[in-house]
CSV table of C-alpha atoms in Angstrom, one decimal:
chain,number,residue,atom,x,y,z
A,4,UNK,CA,0.0,0.0,0.0
A,5,UNK,CA,3.1,2.3,0.1
A,6,UNK,CA,3.2,2.2,-3.7
A,7,UNK,CA,2.0,5.3,-5.4
A,8,UNK,CA,0.1,3.1,-7.8
A,9,UNK,CA,-2.0,1.4,-5.2
A,10,UNK,CA,-2.6,4.6,-3.3
A,11,UNK,CA,-4.1,6.2,-6.4
A,12,UNK,CA,-6.1,3.1,-7.1
A,13,UNK,CA,-7.5,3.1,-3.6
A,14,UNK,CA,-8.3,6.8,-3.8
A,15,UNK,CA,-10.2,6.3,-7.1
A,16,UNK,CA,-12.0,3.3,-5.7
A,17,UNK,CA,-13.2,5.4,-2.7
A,18,UNK,CA,-14.3,8.2,-4.9
A,19,UNK,CA,-16.2,5.8,-7.2
A,20,UNK,CA,-17.9,4.2,-4.2
A,21,UNK,CA,-19.0,7.6,-2.8
A,22,UNK,CA,-20.2,8.6,-6.2
A,23,UNK,CA,-22.1,5.3,-6.4
A,24,UNK,CA,-23.9,5.9,-3.1
A,25,UNK,CA,-24.7,9.4,-4.1
A,26,UNK,CA,-26.1,8.2,-7.4
A,27,UNK,CA,-28.3,5.7,-5.5
A,28,UNK,CA,-29.5,8.4,-3.1
A,29,UNK,CA,-30.3,10.8,-6.0
A,30,UNK,CA,-32.0,8.1,-8.0
A,31,UNK,CA,-34.2,7.1,-5.0
A,32,UNK,CA,-35.2,10.7,-4.3
A,33,UNK,CA,-35.8,11.3,-8.0
A,34,UNK,CA,-38.0,8.2,-8.3
A,35,UNK,CA,-40.0,9.2,-5.3
A,36,UNK,CA,-40.6,12.7,-6.7
A,37,UNK,CA,-41.5,11.2,-10.0
A,38,UNK,CA,-44.1,9.0,-8.4
A,39,UNK,CA,-45.5,11.9,-6.4
A,40,UNK,CA,-45.7,14.3,-9.4
A,41,UNK,CA,-47.3,11.6,-11.5
A,42,UNK,CA,-49.9,10.9,-8.8
A,43,UNK,CA,-50.7,14.6,-8.4
A,44,UNK,CA,-51.2,15.2,-12.1
A,45,UNK,CA,-53.4,12.1,-12.4
A,46,UNK,CA,-55.6,13.3,-9.5
A,47,UNK,CA,-55.4,17.0,-10.2
A,48,UNK,CA,-59.1,17.3,-11.0
A,49,UNK,CA,-60.4,15.2,-8.0
A,50,UNK,CA,-61.3,18.3,-5.9
A,51,UNK,CA,-63.1,20.0,-8.8
A,52,UNK,CA,-65.1,16.8,-9.5
A,53,UNK,CA,-66.1,16.6,-5.8
A,54,UNK,CA,-67.5,20.2,-5.8
A,55,UNK,CA,-69.5,19.4,-8.9
A,56,UNK,CA,-71.0,16.2,-7.6
A,57,UNK,CA,-71.6,17.3,-4.0
A,58,UNK,CA,-71.3,21.0,-3.2
A,59,UNK,CA,-69.6,21.1,0.3
A,60,UNK,CA,-71.6,24.3,1.2
A,61,UNK,CA,-75.4,24.7,1.4
A,62,UNK,CA,-76.8,28.2,2.0
A,63,UNK,CA,-73.3,29.2,3.1
A,64,UNK,CA,-73.0,26.4,5.6
A,65,UNK,CA,-71.0,23.2,5.5
A,66,UNK,CA,-73.0,20.4,4.0
A,67,UNK,CA,-71.7,17.6,6.2
A,68,UNK,CA,-74.1,14.9,5.0
A,69,UNK,CA,-73.4,15.3,1.3
A,70,UNK,CA,-69.7,15.7,1.9
A,71,UNK,CA,-69.5,12.6,4.0
A,72,UNK,CA,-71.3,10.4,1.5
A,73,UNK,CA,-69.2,11.4,-1.4
A,74,UNK,CA,-65.9,11.3,0.5
A,75,UNK,CA,-66.5,7.8,1.9
A,76,UNK,CA,-67.4,6.6,-1.6
A,77,UNK,CA,-64.2,8.0,-3.0
A,78,UNK,CA,-62.1,6.8,-0.2
A,79,UNK,CA,-63.5,3.3,-0.7
A,80,UNK,CA,-62.0,3.4,-4.2
A,81,UNK,CA,-58.8,5.2,-3.1
A,82,UNK,CA,-58.2,5.1,0.6
A,83,UNK,CA,-55.0,7.2,0.3
A,84,UNK,CA,-56.8,10.5,-0.1
A,85,UNK,CA,-57.9,12.7,2.7
A,86,UNK,CA,-60.4,15.6,2.3
A,87,UNK,CA,-60.3,19.0,4.1
A,88,UNK,CA,-62.7,21.9,3.7
A,89,UNK,CA,-61.0,25.3,4.2
A,90,UNK,CA,-62.3,28.8,4.6
A,91,UNK,CA,-60.9,31.6,2.3
A,92,UNK,CA,-58.1,32.2,4.8
A,93,UNK,CA,-57.0,28.5,5.0
A,94,UNK,CA,-58.6,27.6,8.3
A,95,UNK,CA,-59.8,24.0,8.4
A,96,UNK,CA,-63.7,24.0,8.7
A,97,UNK,CA,-64.2,20.2,8.3
A,98,UNK,CA,-62.3,17.1,7.1
A,99,UNK,CA,-62.7,13.5,6.3
A,100,UNK,CA,-59.7,11.5,7.5
A,101,UNK,CA,-59.3,7.8,8.3
A,102,UNK,CA,-57.3,6.7,11.4
A,103,UNK,CA,-55.3,10.0,11.5
A,104,UNK,CA,-55.2,12.9,13.8
A,105,UNK,CA,-55.2,16.4,12.3
A,106,UNK,CA,-52.6,18.5,14.0
A,107,UNK,CA,-52.9,21.7,12.0
A,108,UNK,CA,-55.8,24.2,12.3
A,109,UNK,CA,-54.8,26.2,9.3
A,110,UNK,CA,-53.2,25.4,5.9
A,111,UNK,CA,-50.9,27.7,4.0
A,112,UNK,CA,-53.1,29.1,1.2
A,113,UNK,CA,-50.3,30.2,-1.2
A,114,UNK,CA,-49.5,26.7,-2.6
A,115,UNK,CA,-53.3,26.2,-3.1
A,116,UNK,CA,-53.6,29.4,-5.1
A,117,UNK,CA,-50.6,28.4,-7.2
A,118,UNK,CA,-52.1,25.0,-7.9
A,119,UNK,CA,-55.4,26.5,-9.0
A,120,UNK,CA,-53.8,29.1,-11.2
A,121,UNK,CA,-51.8,26.4,-13.1
A,122,UNK,CA,-54.8,24.0,-13.3
A,123,UNK,CA,-52.5,21.4,-11.6
A,124,UNK,CA,-50.0,21.3,-14.5
A,125,UNK,CA,-47.0,22.0,-12.2
A,126,UNK,CA,-45.6,19.9,-9.3
A,127,UNK,CA,-46.6,21.8,-6.1
A,128,UNK,CA,-46.4,20.5,-2.5
A,129,UNK,CA,-48.7,21.8,0.2
A,130,UNK,CA,-49.1,21.5,4.0
A,131,UNK,CA,-50.0,18.1,5.4
A,132,UNK,CA,-52.6,18.8,8.2
A,133,UNK,CA,-51.5,15.6,9.9
A,134,UNK,CA,-48.0,16.9,10.8
A,135,UNK,CA,-46.1,20.1,11.4
A,136,UNK,CA,-43.6,21.1,8.8
A,137,UNK,CA,-44.3,18.2,6.4
A,138,UNK,CA,-45.5,18.8,2.9
A,139,UNK,CA,-47.4,16.4,0.5
A,140,UNK,CA,-49.1,16.3,-2.9
A,141,UNK,CA,-52.7,17.5,-3.1
A,142,UNK,CA,-55.6,18.5,-5.3
A,143,UNK,CA,-57.6,21.7,-4.6
A,144,UNK,CA,-60.3,23.9,-6.0
A,145,UNK,CA,-62.3,27.0,-5.1
A,146,UNK,CA,-65.9,26.8,-3.7
A,147,UNK,CA,-67.9,29.7,-5.1
A,148,UNK,CA,-71.6,30.3,-4.4
A,149,UNK,CA,-73.6,33.2,-5.9
A,150,UNK,CA,-70.2,34.7,-7.1
A,151,UNK,CA,-68.8,34.7,-3.6
A,152,UNK,CA,-65.7,32.6,-2.5
A,153,UNK,CA,-66.8,30.4,0.4
A,154,UNK,CA,-63.6,28.5,0.7
A,155,UNK,CA,-61.5,25.7,-0.8
A,156,UNK,CA,-61.7,21.9,-1.1
A,157,UNK,CA,-58.2,20.6,-0.2
A,158,UNK,CA,-57.5,16.9,-0.8
A,159,UNK,CA,-54.2,15.3,0.2
A,160,UNK,CA,-53.3,12.5,-2.2
A,161,UNK,CA,-50.9,10.6,0.2
A,162,UNK,CA,-52.5,9.6,3.5
A,163,UNK,CA,-50.6,8.6,6.6
A,164,UNK,CA,-51.2,5.0,5.9
A,165,UNK,CA,-49.8,5.5,2.4
A,166,UNK,CA,-46.7,7.2,3.8
A,167,UNK,CA,-46.2,4.3,6.3
A,168,UNK,CA,-46.5,1.7,3.5
A,169,UNK,CA,-44.3,3.7,1.2
A,170,UNK,CA,-41.6,4.2,3.9
A,171,UNK,CA,-41.5,0.4,4.6
A,172,UNK,CA,-41.2,-0.4,1.0
A,173,UNK,CA,-38.6,2.3,0.5
A,174,UNK,CA,-36.5,0.8,3.3
A,175,UNK,CA,-36.6,-2.6,1.8
A,176,UNK,CA,-35.9,-1.3,-1.7
A,177,UNK,CA,-33.0,0.8,-0.4
A,178,UNK,CA,-31.5,-2.2,1.4
A,179,UNK,CA,-31.7,-4.4,-1.7
A,180,UNK,CA,-30.5,-1.6,-4.0
A,181,UNK,CA,-27.6,-0.6,-1.7
A,182,UNK,CA,-26.3,-4.2,-1.4
A,183,UNK,CA,-26.5,-4.9,-5.1
A,184,UNK,CA,-25.2,-1.5,-6.1
A,185,UNK,CA,-22.4,-1.5,-3.5
A,186,UNK,CA,-21.0,-4.8,-4.7
A,187,UNK,CA,-21.3,-3.8,-8.4
A,188,UNK,CA,-19.9,-0.3,-7.7
A,189,UNK,CA,-17.0,-1.6,-5.7
A,190,UNK,CA,-16.0,-4.2,-8.4
A,191,UNK,CA,-16.4,-1.7,-11.3
A,192,UNK,CA,-14.7,1.1,-9.3
A,193,UNK,CA,-11.7,-1.2,-8.5
A,194,UNK,CA,-11.3,-2.3,-12.1
A,195,UNK,CA,-11.6,1.3,-13.4
A,196,UNK,CA,-9.2,2.5,-10.7
A,197,UNK,CA,-6.6,-0.1,-11.6
A,198,UNK,CA,-6.9,0.6,-15.3
A,199,UNK,CA,-6.8,4.4,-14.9
A,200,UNK,CA,-4.0,4.3,-12.4
A,201,UNK,CA,-2.0,2.0,-14.7
A,202,UNK,CA,-2.4,4.5,-17.6
A,203,UNK,CA,-1.8,7.6,-15.5
A,204,UNK,CA,1.3,6.2,-13.7
A,205,UNK,CA,2.9,4.7,-16.8
A,206,UNK,CA,5.2,7.6,-17.4
A,207,UNK,CA,5.8,8.0,-13.7
A,208,UNK,CA,6.9,4.4,-13.4
A,209,UNK,CA,9.3,5.0,-16.3
A,210,UNK,CA,10.7,8.1,-14.5
A,211,UNK,CA,11.2,6.1,-11.3
A,212,UNK,CA,12.9,3.3,-13.2
A,213,UNK,CA,15.2,5.8,-14.9
A,214,UNK,CA,16.0,7.6,-11.7
A,215,UNK,CA,16.9,4.2,-10.0
A,216,UNK,CA,19.2,3.4,-13.0
A,217,UNK,CA,20.9,6.7,-12.6
A,218,UNK,CA,21.2,6.2,-8.9
A,219,UNK,CA,22.8,2.7,-9.4
A,220,UNK,CA,25.5,4.2,-11.6
A,221,UNK,CA,24.1,4.2,-15.1
A,222,UNK,CA,24.9,7.8,-15.8
A,223,UNK,CA,23.7,7.6,-19.4
A,224,UNK,CA,20.1,6.7,-18.3
A,225,UNK,CA,17.7,9.3,-19.6
A,226,UNK,CA,13.9,9.8,-19.5
A,227,UNK,CA,11.9,9.0,-22.6
A,228,UNK,CA,10.6,12.1,-24.4
A,229,UNK,CA,7.0,12.8,-23.5
A,230,UNK,CA,4.8,14.4,-26.2
A,231,UNK,CA,2.4,16.1,-23.8
A,232,UNK,CA,3.0,19.3,-21.9
A,233,UNK,CA,2.1,17.8,-18.5
A,234,UNK,CA,4.0,18.2,-15.3
A,235,UNK,CA,5.6,14.7,-15.9
A,236,UNK,CA,6.9,15.9,-19.3
A,237,UNK,CA,8.5,18.9,-17.6
A,238,UNK,CA,9.9,16.6,-14.8
A,239,UNK,CA,11.4,14.2,-17.4
A,240,UNK,CA,12.9,17.1,-19.4
A,241,UNK,CA,14.3,18.7,-16.2
A,242,UNK,CA,15.8,15.4,-15.1
A,243,UNK,CA,17.5,14.9,-18.4
A,244,UNK,CA,19.0,18.3,-18.3
A,245,UNK,CA,20.1,17.8,-14.7
A,246,UNK,CA,21.7,14.4,-15.6
A,247,UNK,CA,23.5,16.0,-18.6
A,248,UNK,CA,24.8,18.8,-16.3
A,249,UNK,CA,25.9,16.3,-13.7
A,250,UNK,CA,27.7,14.2,-16.4
A,251,UNK,CA,29.3,17.4,-17.8
A,252,UNK,CA,30.4,18.6,-14.4
A,253,UNK,CA,31.9,15.1,-13.6
A,254,UNK,CA,33.8,15.2,-16.9
A,255,UNK,CA,35.0,18.7,-16.0
A,256,UNK,CA,36.1,17.5,-12.6
A,257,UNK,CA,37.9,14.6,-14.2
A,258,UNK,CA,39.6,16.9,-16.6
A,259,UNK,CA,40.6,19.3,-13.8
A,260,UNK,CA,41.9,16.4,-11.8
A,261,UNK,CA,43.8,15.1,-14.9
A,262,UNK,CA,45.2,18.6,-15.4
A,263,UNK,CA,46.3,18.7,-11.8
A,264,UNK,CA,48.0,15.4,-12.0
A,265,UNK,CA,49.6,16.3,-15.3
A,266,UNK,CA,50.8,19.7,-13.9
A,267,UNK,CA,52.3,18.0,-10.9
A,268,UNK,CA,54.0,15.4,-13.1
A,269,UNK,CA,55.2,18.0,-15.5
A,270,UNK,CA,56.5,20.4,-12.9
A,271,UNK,CA,58.4,17.6,-11.1
A,272,UNK,CA,59.9,16.4,-14.4
A,273,UNK,CA,60.5,19.7,-16.1
A,274,UNK,CA,61.9,21.5,-13.1
A,275,UNK,CA,64.3,18.7,-12.3
A,276,UNK,CA,66.8,19.4,-15.1
A,277,UNK,CA,67.4,23.1,-14.6
A,278,UNK,CA,67.4,22.6,-10.8
A,279,UNK,CA,69.9,19.8,-11.2
A,280,UNK,CA,72.1,21.9,-13.4
A,281,UNK,CA,72.0,24.8,-11.0
A,282,UNK,CA,72.6,22.6,-8.0
A,283,UNK,CA,75.5,20.8,-9.8
A,284,UNK,CA,77.4,23.9,-10.7
A,285,UNK,CA,76.8,25.5,-7.3
A,286,UNK,CA,78.3,22.4,-5.7
A,287,UNK,CA,81.2,22.4,-8.1
A,288,UNK,CA,82.0,26.0,-7.2
A,289,UNK,CA,81.8,25.2,-3.5
A,290,UNK,CA,84.0,22.2,-3.8
A,291,UNK,CA,86.7,23.9,-5.9
A,292,UNK,CA,86.7,27.0,-3.8
A,293,UNK,CA,89.7,29.1,-4.6
A,294,UNK,CA,91.0,26.6,-7.1
A,295,UNK,CA,88.4,27.7,-9.7
A,296,UNK,CA,89.6,30.2,-12.3
A,297,UNK,CA,87.8,33.4,-13.2
A,298,UNK,CA,86.9,32.0,-16.6
A,299,UNK,CA,85.4,28.9,-15.1
A,300,UNK,CA,83.5,30.9,-12.5
A,301,UNK,CA,82.0,33.2,-15.2
A,302,UNK,CA,81.1,30.1,-17.3
A,303,UNK,CA,79.5,28.4,-14.3
A,304,UNK,CA,77.6,31.5,-13.4
A,305,UNK,CA,76.3,32.0,-16.9
A,306,UNK,CA,75.1,28.4,-17.0
A,307,UNK,CA,73.4,28.9,-13.6
A,308,UNK,CA,71.8,32.1,-14.8
A,309,UNK,CA,70.6,30.6,-18.1
A,310,UNK,CA,69.1,27.6,-16.2
A,311,UNK,CA,67.5,30.0,-13.7
A,312,UNK,CA,65.9,32.0,-16.6
A,313,UNK,CA,64.7,28.8,-18.2
A,314,UNK,CA,63.3,27.7,-14.9
A,315,UNK,CA,61.5,31.0,-14.4
A,316,UNK,CA,60.0,31.0,-17.9
A,317,UNK,CA,58.9,27.3,-17.6
A,318,UNK,CA,57.1,28.0,-14.3
A,319,UNK,CA,55.4,31.1,-15.7
A,320,UNK,CA,54.2,29.2,-18.8
A,321,UNK,CA,53.0,26.3,-16.7
A,322,UNK,CA,50.9,28.4,-14.4
A,323,UNK,CA,49.6,30.5,-17.3
A,324,UNK,CA,48.5,27.5,-19.3
A,325,UNK,CA,46.9,25.9,-16.2
A,326,UNK,CA,44.9,29.1,-15.5
A,327,UNK,CA,43.7,29.2,-19.1
A,328,UNK,CA,42.7,25.5,-19.1
A,329,UNK,CA,40.9,25.7,-15.7
A,330,UNK,CA,38.9,28.8,-16.8
A,331,UNK,CA,40.4,31.1,-14.2
A,332,UNK,CA,41.3,33.8,-16.7
A,333,UNK,CA,38.8,36.6,-16.9
A,334,UNK,CA,38.8,38.3,-20.3
A,335,UNK,CA,39.1,42.1,-20.3
A,336,UNK,CA,37.6,42.9,-23.6
A,337,UNK,CA,38.4,46.3,-25.1
A,338,UNK,CA,38.5,47.8,-28.6
A,339,UNK,CA,41.9,48.4,-30.2
A,340,UNK,CA,43.7,48.5,-33.5
A,341,UNK,CA,45.3,45.2,-34.2
A,342,UNK,CA,47.8,46.8,-36.6
A,343,UNK,CA,49.4,48.8,-33.8
A,344,UNK,CA,49.8,45.7,-31.7
A,345,UNK,CA,51.5,44.0,-34.7
A,346,UNK,CA,53.9,46.8,-35.4
A,347,UNK,CA,54.9,46.9,-31.7
A,348,UNK,CA,55.6,43.2,-31.9
A,349,UNK,CA,57.8,43.6,-35.0
A,350,UNK,CA,59.8,46.3,-33.3
A,351,UNK,CA,60.4,44.0,-30.2
A,352,UNK,CA,61.7,41.1,-32.3
A,353,UNK,CA,63.6,43.1,-34.9
A,354,UNK,CA,67.0,42.9,-33.2
A,355,UNK,CA,66.4,39.3,-32.2
A,356,UNK,CA,65.7,38.4,-35.8
A,357,UNK,CA,68.7,40.4,-37.1
A,358,UNK,CA,71.0,38.5,-34.7
A,359,UNK,CA,70.1,35.4,-36.8
A,360,UNK,CA,70.2,37.2,-40.1
A,361,UNK,CA,66.4,36.7,-40.4
A,362,UNK,CA,64.4,39.2,-42.5
A,363,UNK,CA,61.3,40.3,-40.5
A,364,UNK,CA,58.7,41.6,-43.0
A,365,UNK,CA,55.5,43.4,-41.9
A,366,UNK,CA,52.7,43.3,-44.5
A,367,UNK,CA,50.0,45.0,-42.5
A,368,UNK,CA,47.0,46.9,-43.9
A,369,UNK,CA,46.7,50.3,-42.4
A,370,UNK,CA,42.9,50.4,-42.9
A,371,UNK,CA,42.0,47.5,-40.7
A,372,UNK,CA,38.8,47.9,-38.7
A,373,UNK,CA,38.9,48.0,-34.9
A,374,UNK,CA,38.6,44.7,-33.1
A,375,UNK,CA,37.5,43.8,-29.6
A,376,UNK,CA,39.6,41.4,-27.5
A,377,UNK,CA,41.8,41.1,-24.5
A,378,UNK,CA,44.8,43.3,-25.4
A,379,UNK,CA,47.3,41.5,-23.1
A,380,UNK,CA,46.3,38.0,-24.2
A,381,UNK,CA,46.4,38.9,-27.9
A,382,UNK,CA,49.8,40.5,-27.5
A,383,UNK,CA,50.9,37.2,-25.9
A,384,UNK,CA,49.5,35.2,-28.9
A,385,UNK,CA,51.5,37.4,-31.4
A,386,UNK,CA,54.7,37.3,-29.4
A,387,UNK,CA,54.5,33.5,-29.0
A,388,UNK,CA,54.0,33.0,-32.7
A,389,UNK,CA,56.8,35.4,-33.7
A,390,UNK,CA,59.1,33.9,-31.1
A,391,UNK,CA,58.3,30.4,-32.4
A,392,UNK,CA,59.0,31.6,-36.0
A,393,UNK,CA,62.3,33.1,-35.1
A,394,UNK,CA,63.4,29.9,-33.4
A,395,UNK,CA,62.6,27.7,-36.3
A,396,UNK,CA,63.7,29.9,-39.2
A,397,UNK,CA,67.1,29.3,-40.7
A,398,UNK,CA,69.7,31.9,-41.1
A,399,UNK,CA,69.0,34.3,-44.0
A,400,UNK,CA,65.4,33.2,-43.8
A,401,UNK,CA,62.2,35.3,-43.9
A,402,UNK,CA,59.4,35.9,-41.4
A,403,UNK,CA,56.3,37.6,-42.8
A,404,UNK,CA,53.8,39.1,-40.4
A,405,UNK,CA,50.6,39.8,-42.4
A,406,UNK,CA,47.2,41.3,-41.5
A,407,UNK,CA,44.3,42.0,-43.8
A,408,UNK,CA,40.5,42.2,-43.9
A,409,UNK,CA,39.0,39.0,-45.4
A,410,UNK,CA,36.2,39.7,-47.8
A,411,UNK,CA,35.0,36.1,-47.6
A,412,UNK,CA,34.7,35.7,-43.8
A,413,UNK,CA,34.3,39.4,-43.1
A,414,UNK,CA,36.9,39.1,-40.3
A,415,UNK,CA,40.4,40.5,-39.6
A,416,UNK,CA,42.9,37.8,-40.6
A,417,UNK,CA,46.4,37.7,-39.0
A,418,UNK,CA,49.2,35.3,-40.2
A,419,UNK,CA,52.8,34.6,-39.1
A,420,UNK,CA,54.7,32.8,-41.9
A,421,UNK,CA,58.4,31.7,-41.7
A,422,UNK,CA,60.6,29.9,-44.2
A,423,UNK,CA,62.4,26.8,-43.3
A,424,UNK,CA,62.1,23.1,-43.4
A,425,UNK,CA,58.4,23.2,-42.6
A,426,UNK,CA,56.5,20.8,-40.4
A,427,UNK,CA,55.8,17.1,-41.3
A,428,UNK,CA,52.1,16.4,-41.9
A,429,UNK,CA,52.1,13.8,-39.2
A,430,UNK,CA,53.0,16.4,-36.7
A,431,UNK,CA,50.4,19.0,-37.6
A,432,UNK,CA,47.7,17.6,-35.4
A,433,UNK,CA,49.9,17.3,-32.4
A,434,UNK,CA,51.5,20.7,-32.7
A,435,UNK,CA,49.4,22.4,-30.1
A,436,UNK,CA,49.8,19.7,-27.4
A,437,UNK,CA,51.8,20.4,-24.2
A,438,UNK,CA,55.5,20.0,-24.5
A,439,UNK,CA,55.3,18.9,-28.1
A,440,UNK,CA,58.2,20.3,-30.1
A,441,UNK,CA,59.2,19.5,-33.7
A,442,UNK,CA,63.0,18.9,-33.9
A,443,UNK,CA,63.3,19.8,-30.3
A,444,UNK,CA,66.7,18.1,-30.3
A,445,UNK,CA,67.9,20.5,-33.1
A,446,UNK,CA,70.7,22.6,-31.9
A,447,UNK,CA,69.9,26.1,-30.9
A,448,UNK,CA,66.1,25.5,-30.4
A,449,UNK,CA,65.1,25.9,-26.8
A,450,UNK,CA,61.7,26.4,-25.2
A,451,UNK,CA,59.2,25.0,-22.8
A,452,UNK,CA,57.0,23.4,-25.4
A,453,UNK,CA,54.0,25.3,-24.0
A,454,UNK,CA,53.9,28.4,-26.3
A,455,UNK,CA,51.6,27.0,-28.9
A,456,UNK,CA,49.3,25.3,-26.3
A,457,UNK,CA,48.9,28.8,-24.7
A,458,UNK,CA,48.1,30.4,-28.0
A,459,UNK,CA,45.4,27.8,-28.8
A,460,UNK,CA,43.8,28.3,-25.4
A,461,UNK,CA,43.8,32.1,-25.7
A,462,UNK,CA,42.1,31.8,-29.1
A,463,UNK,CA,39.5,29.3,-27.7
A,464,UNK,CA,38.4,31.7,-25.0
A,465,UNK,CA,38.0,34.4,-27.7
A,466,UNK,CA,35.7,32.0,-29.6
A,467,UNK,CA,38.3,31.8,-32.4
A,468,UNK,CA,40.8,29.2,-33.7
A,469,UNK,CA,44.4,29.0,-34.6
A,470,UNK,CA,45.3,27.1,-37.8
A,471,UNK,CA,48.7,25.9,-39.0
A,472,UNK,CA,49.6,25.4,-42.7
A,473,UNK,CA,52.8,23.8,-43.9
A,474,UNK,CA,54.1,22.2,-47.1
A,475,UNK,CA,56.5,20.1,-44.9
A,476,UNK,CA,59.5,21.4,-46.9
A,477,UNK,CA,59.7,25.2,-47.3
A,478,UNK,CA,57.4,27.2,-45.0
A,479,UNK,CA,55.1,27.1,-41.9
A,480,UNK,CA,52.2,29.6,-41.4
A,481,UNK,CA,50.0,30.2,-38.4
A,482,UNK,CA,46.7,31.9,-39.0
A,483,UNK,CA,43.9,33.3,-36.8
A,484,UNK,CA,40.9,35.6,-37.2
A,485,UNK,CA,39.1,38.2,-35.1
A,486,UNK,CA,35.7,39.8,-35.5
A,487,UNK,CA,35.7,43.5,-36.3
A,488,UNK,CA,33.6,45.7,-34.0
A,489,UNK,CA,30.9,46.4,-36.6
A,490,UNK,CA,30.1,42.7,-37.0
A,491,UNK,CA,29.9,42.0,-33.3
A,492,UNK,CA,26.6,41.7,-31.4
């Protein structure tokens, strides 16, 4: 009985039972009223017939003899009627009643007038002289002599004996009807309740089943789509959205945990080499003491300084990438001219490029529209791309920094292209992964391997992408796009 299904079934059964009893009660009352109305209409002219056959008044006085003879004759045929002679105000002057006591001295005249005015065509109840406050069916007519209203003949059509017999039969009828109807109503109500409950709780049972699956570890369990707009449909849709959010959040937590583990592993691995170098040369200097020459000391200090710089940059890149991947970086969007940022970057790397005899070319349109982005992060993207190009360009090579408005995509396009050996096609898909470096063993190429991963994350949080193009033999080009202000919502 704790099941929702059985509770609904029981509720419907009780409601059906109450409705069944109410129906029986209403049917019984309606049947009784039907009988009374039929009896009244069939005997509506009895009082008028009496007045014609035996005038109840003679010379203004009650004609008891004539009244008694006719009344006894009529009562022999129909013993359920009782006759009362009333004055114009409704006071009882005389009556013919069998085995009954008359308790009223006056009868309400209003129902009698209504009955006469409608010629008995409507169902009207009047006072029963045998009891206080009880009404019954009747027949009535006016008694007029020489144009003067002498009173009324008032005939009740249901005597006390009739009421007693009817009450006894009604009790027996009610008992039989109640027993039969109760059994039938209960059986029918139970069947209907079970059927309706099964139909109404079908979707609910599916929902409970899905929730239990989800609780037991089946995180892909989802509610079936319901076509209706009912509360259960909203519940199913809400549960599916909640389950998707939970699954998404769990994946994010797994990714964050994976990033944490990876960060710890990378930090412990990548910091070990420069720390070991620093520690080794510091110990050497301490062991040799005064025996170390000035040249050796300068060399050792330079190595220590270079390792320290490398260590500082590696830690900075690690934490910056981790913040980007964990969504902790808040964008500070502002409008600016991308060409100014590009020219500044060219000036910063001009000397660095000349040191390797690399020609740095700026092919930047001066009429570019204003863009909106995080100025600091976009500067980091451009610097990382140029720094990467300088490292991988051979001596006497070329680096072209290009910016133009694309008429196809309606965006500002920026590219950094360098000559050189290019990137093998097999490496293109892995180029933006952490610590992935092409020809990282090549002499003269140093770095943390995090620069391009940082670039990709910055472009992602700007709802853009970074693309790499290479013919694997002569050039490598990195391209990204930004929305101009006029096209942004």
